[in-house]
Structure formats: C-alpha cells, structure tokens
Amino acid sequence: MFGSNKNKIFTERKDTERSLISETVSIDGTVNSSGAIDIAGLIKGPVISSEVVIKDTGSISGTVEADRVEVHGHLDGKISALNVVIGSTGVVKGDIEFSNNLRTEDGADIEGFVKKSSSAGKKDSKPVGDFLFSRSSKKEEKAKKNGKPSSTVNKDTEALV
C-alpha cells in the first residue's frame, strides 16, 4: 500500500526544483546542478547550473555558467549566461558575457567588461572536469621548474610556438 507510491514520488521529481545554499554554508569546489540554485552562503569555485541567484548575503569567487544569472550579492569572476540581472545591491568584479538580455538596477556595481555574444550560457556538451583540470605534460613541468613558460606566442602571427 505505502511502498508502491514511495518509489513513484522520487521518480516523478523534475529538475525544476531549487536548491538553497544557506548563509551558514561555505563550499570550496565546483558546484554543478541541472536545476536552479539560490546562493545565500559562500562558494569558492565555478558554478554551472540552469539558473543561479546570488542573494544579498551570497558570494561566489569563481566563474558562473547558466541560462539565467541574477546577482544581488557579490561575484568575483566571469558570468556566461543567456540572461543576466544585476540587482541594486549586486556587485560583480569580472566580465559579463550574455546572449539575450542584460538588466541592471540602480545601484548595481560592475567592474569588468560586458559583451553580448551568440554563444554565452551554460555549456551542456562537456563535463565540468574536462575544462577545469588537466594534467601537465613533462615539458610543462620541466619549464615550471626552470621558471620558463612552456609555450610562447609569436607576436607577428599570434600563434602558440
């Protein structure tokens, strides 16, 4: 009687649910969600989600990729989104790349470049780990030890050498 409905409840949940990172929570690392995230606490690291809302008390130090981003707290990093709203208490120290709409309220503080792009927003094609972390080659590790860059840029052609 009760067991048959129990499994049905969990399988019928949709990705439209919101997650809350409360004021008492601090996360050091990548946050990746298919649903919406309300952030009232602190995140140090990239955030990838369908919707990100940084509340007045919220703070992110890292990049944000989403379909919709709303900032009422602090963001120290790049935004890449379809739609962006910077509220009157919002502070963004980083570049904003959007493809549909950008709205700023009176009092919004932006320190960075703003660019309208056709490709801004959440990227579903790659898993998070593919572009965040990579192993160094032996050549790069040796160059690091010697204090030299592992690759240089040809100033005439702007190509990596």
GROMACS .gro file of C-alpha atoms in nm:
model
  161
    1MET     CA    1   0.000   0.000   0.000
    2PHE     CA    2   0.259   0.260   0.106
    3GLY     CA    3   0.561   0.112  -0.073
    4SER     CA    4   0.420   0.145  -0.426
    5ASN     CA    5   0.376   0.525  -0.403
    6LYS     CA    6   0.712   0.580  -0.235
    7ASN     CA    7   0.916   0.500  -0.547
    8LYS     CA    8   0.679   0.696  -0.767
    9ILE     CA    9   0.736   1.015  -0.566
   10PHE     CA   10   1.112   1.005  -0.619
   11THR     CA   11   1.096   0.923  -0.990
   12GLU     CA   12   0.846   1.199  -1.068
   13ARG     CA   13   1.064   1.480  -0.934
   14LYS     CA   14   1.174   1.718  -1.202
   15ASP     CA   15   1.495   1.915  -1.247
   16THR     CA   16   1.298   2.237  -1.194
   17GLU     CA   17   1.343   2.215  -0.817
   18ARG     CA   18   1.551   2.485  -0.648
   19SER     CA   19   1.849   2.417  -0.426
   20LEU     CA   20   1.947   2.657  -0.148
   21ILE     CA   21   2.298   2.715  -0.027
   22SER     CA   22   2.219   2.891   0.300
   23GLU     CA   23   2.411   3.165   0.482
   24THR     CA   24   2.578   2.911   0.710
   25VAL     CA   25   2.722   2.706   0.421
   26SER     CA   26   3.064   2.753   0.262
   27ILE     CA   27   3.169   2.541  -0.038
   28ASP     CA   28   3.521   2.518  -0.173
   29GLY     CA   29   3.496   2.345  -0.512
   30THR     CA   30   3.281   2.307  -0.821
   31VAL     CA   31   2.902   2.330  -0.793
   32ASN     CA   32   2.716   2.167  -1.084
   33SER     CA   33   2.335   2.142  -1.092
   34SER     CA   34   2.074   2.080  -1.360
   35GLY     CA   35   1.820   2.277  -1.156
   36ALA     CA   36   1.817   2.628  -1.011
   37ILE     CA   37   2.044   2.732  -0.722
   38ASP     CA   38   1.980   3.012  -0.471
   39ILE     CA   39   2.305   3.112  -0.303
   40ALA     CA   40   2.296   3.290   0.033
   41GLY     CA   41   2.629   3.145   0.151
   42LEU     CA   42   2.982   3.137   0.011
   43ILE     CA   43   3.116   2.941  -0.288
   44LYS     CA   44   3.482   2.937  -0.390
   45GLY     CA   45   3.489   2.772  -0.731
   46PRO     CA   46   3.294   2.753  -1.056
   47VAL     CA   47   2.915   2.724  -1.059
   48ILE     CA   48   2.732   2.559  -1.351
   49SER     CA   49   2.353   2.549  -1.339
   50SER     CA   50   2.037   2.627  -1.533
   51GLU     CA   51   1.969   2.925  -1.304
   52VAL     CA   52   2.186   3.093  -1.041
   53VAL     CA   53   2.052   3.354  -0.797
   54ILE     CA   54   2.308   3.513  -0.565
   55LYS     CA   55   2.113   3.651  -0.269
   56ASP     CA   56   2.212   3.969  -0.076
   57THR     CA   57   2.423   3.763   0.166
   58GLY     CA   58   2.562   3.533  -0.105
   59SER     CA   59   2.910   3.541  -0.253
   60ILE     CA   60   3.083   3.349  -0.532
   61SER     CA   61   3.451   3.361  -0.609
   62GLY     CA   62   3.468   3.181  -0.944
   63THR     CA   63   3.304   3.161  -1.285
   64VAL     CA   64   2.929   3.123  -1.331
   65GLU     CA   65   2.776   2.948  -1.635
   66ALA     CA   66   2.398   2.936  -1.654
   67ASP     CA   67   2.097   3.010  -1.868
   68ARG     CA   68   1.992   3.280  -1.619
   69VAL     CA   69   2.205   3.460  -1.358
   70GLU     CA   70   2.076   3.707  -1.101
   71VAL     CA   71   2.322   3.888  -0.869
   72HIS     CA   72   2.210   4.065  -0.552
   73GLY     CA   73   2.523   3.976  -0.353
   74HIS     CA   74   2.889   3.955  -0.459
   75LEU     CA   75   3.050   3.780  -0.754
   76ASP     CA   76   3.424   3.782  -0.815
   77GLY     CA   77   3.454   3.607  -1.151
   78LYS     CA   78   3.316   3.582  -1.503
   79ILE     CA   79   2.948   3.537  -1.589
   80SER     CA   80   2.849   3.350  -1.905
   81ALA     CA   81   2.471   3.336  -1.942
   82LEU     CA   82   2.175   3.382  -2.172
   83ASN     CA   83   2.007   3.634  -1.939
   84VAL     CA   84   2.171   3.838  -1.663
   85VAL     CA   85   2.021   4.062  -1.393
   86ILE     CA   86   2.241   4.268  -1.161
   87GLY     CA   87   2.027   4.391  -0.872
   88SER     CA   88   2.063   4.719  -0.683
   89THR     CA   89   2.280   4.551  -0.416
   90GLY     CA   90   2.472   4.336  -0.665
   91VAL     CA   91   2.849   4.365  -0.707
   92VAL     CA   92   3.025   4.195  -1.000
   93LYS     CA   93   3.404   4.207  -1.027
   94GLY     CA   94   3.460   4.030  -1.356
   95ASP     CA   95   3.345   4.013  -1.715
   96ILE     CA   96   2.984   3.953  -1.815
   97GLU     CA   97   2.907   3.764  -2.136
   98PHE     CA   98   2.541   3.726  -2.228
   99SER     CA   99   2.342   3.636  -2.539
  100ASN     CA  100   1.982   3.751  -2.476
  101ASN     CA  101   1.925   4.018  -2.210
  102LEU     CA  102   2.124   4.215  -1.955
  103ARG     CA  103   1.941   4.422  -1.694
  104THR     CA  104   2.098   4.636  -1.425
  105GLU     CA  105   1.910   4.807  -1.144
  106ASP     CA  106   2.005   5.145  -0.994
  107GLY     CA  107   2.297   5.090  -0.758
  108ALA     CA  108   2.437   4.784  -0.937
  109ASP     CA  109   2.819   4.777  -0.931
  110ILE     CA  110   3.004   4.620  -1.224
  111GLU     CA  111   3.381   4.621  -1.255
  112GLY     CA  112   3.467   4.444  -1.579
  113PHE     CA  113   3.382   4.416  -1.946
  114VAL     CA  114   3.033   4.346  -2.077
  115LYS     CA  115   2.995   4.157  -2.405
  116LYS     CA  116   2.691   4.038  -2.598
  117SER     CA  117   2.771   3.705  -2.759
  118SER     CA  118   2.572   3.447  -2.950
  119SER     CA  119   2.734   3.159  -2.759
  120ALA     CA  120   2.703   3.271  -2.395
  121GLY     CA  121   2.528   3.050  -2.142
  122LYS     CA  122   2.551   2.706  -1.990
  123LYS     CA  123   2.752   2.462  -2.198
  124ASP     CA  124   2.599   2.113  -2.187
  125SER     CA  125   2.840   1.948  -2.426
  126LYS     CA  126   3.137   1.897  -2.191
  127PRO     CA  127   3.154   1.762  -1.840
  128VAL     CA  128   3.289   2.006  -1.584
  129GLY     CA  129   3.616   1.822  -1.527
  130ASP     CA  130   3.727   1.840  -1.890
  131PHE     CA  131   3.800   2.211  -1.884
  132LEU     CA  132   3.878   2.272  -1.517
  133PHE     CA  133   4.162   2.032  -1.461
  134SER     CA  134   4.422   1.885  -1.690
  135ARG     CA  135   4.748   1.705  -1.636
  136SER     CA  136   5.066   1.891  -1.712
  137SER     CA  137   5.293   1.743  -1.972
  138LYS     CA  138   5.654   1.661  -1.877
  139LYS     CA  139   5.765   1.955  -2.090
  140GLU     CA  140   5.538   2.193  -1.894
  141GLU     CA  141   5.655   2.054  -1.558
  142LYS     CA  142   6.021   2.095  -1.659
  143ALA     CA  143   5.955   2.450  -1.780
  144LYS     CA  144   5.785   2.533  -1.448
  145LYS     CA  145   6.089   2.412  -1.254
  146ASN     CA  146   6.318   2.627  -1.469
  147GLY     CA  147   6.090   2.928  -1.434
  148LYS     CA  148   6.028   2.950  -1.808
  149PRO     CA  149   5.696   2.932  -1.993
  150SER     CA  150   5.626   2.602  -2.169
  151SER     CA  151   5.498   2.781  -2.476
  152THR     CA  152   5.541   3.126  -2.623
  153VAL     CA  153   5.338   3.341  -2.859
  154ASN     CA  154   5.476   3.458  -3.192
  155LYS     CA  155   5.395   3.831  -3.190
  156ASP     CA  156   5.363   3.851  -3.569
  157THR     CA  157   5.123   3.562  -3.618
  158GLU     CA  158   4.981   3.541  -3.263
  159ALA     CA  159   5.027   3.164  -3.281
  160LEU     CA  160   5.149   2.945  -2.996
  161VAL     CA  161   5.503   2.818  -3.054
   0.00000   0.00000   0.00000
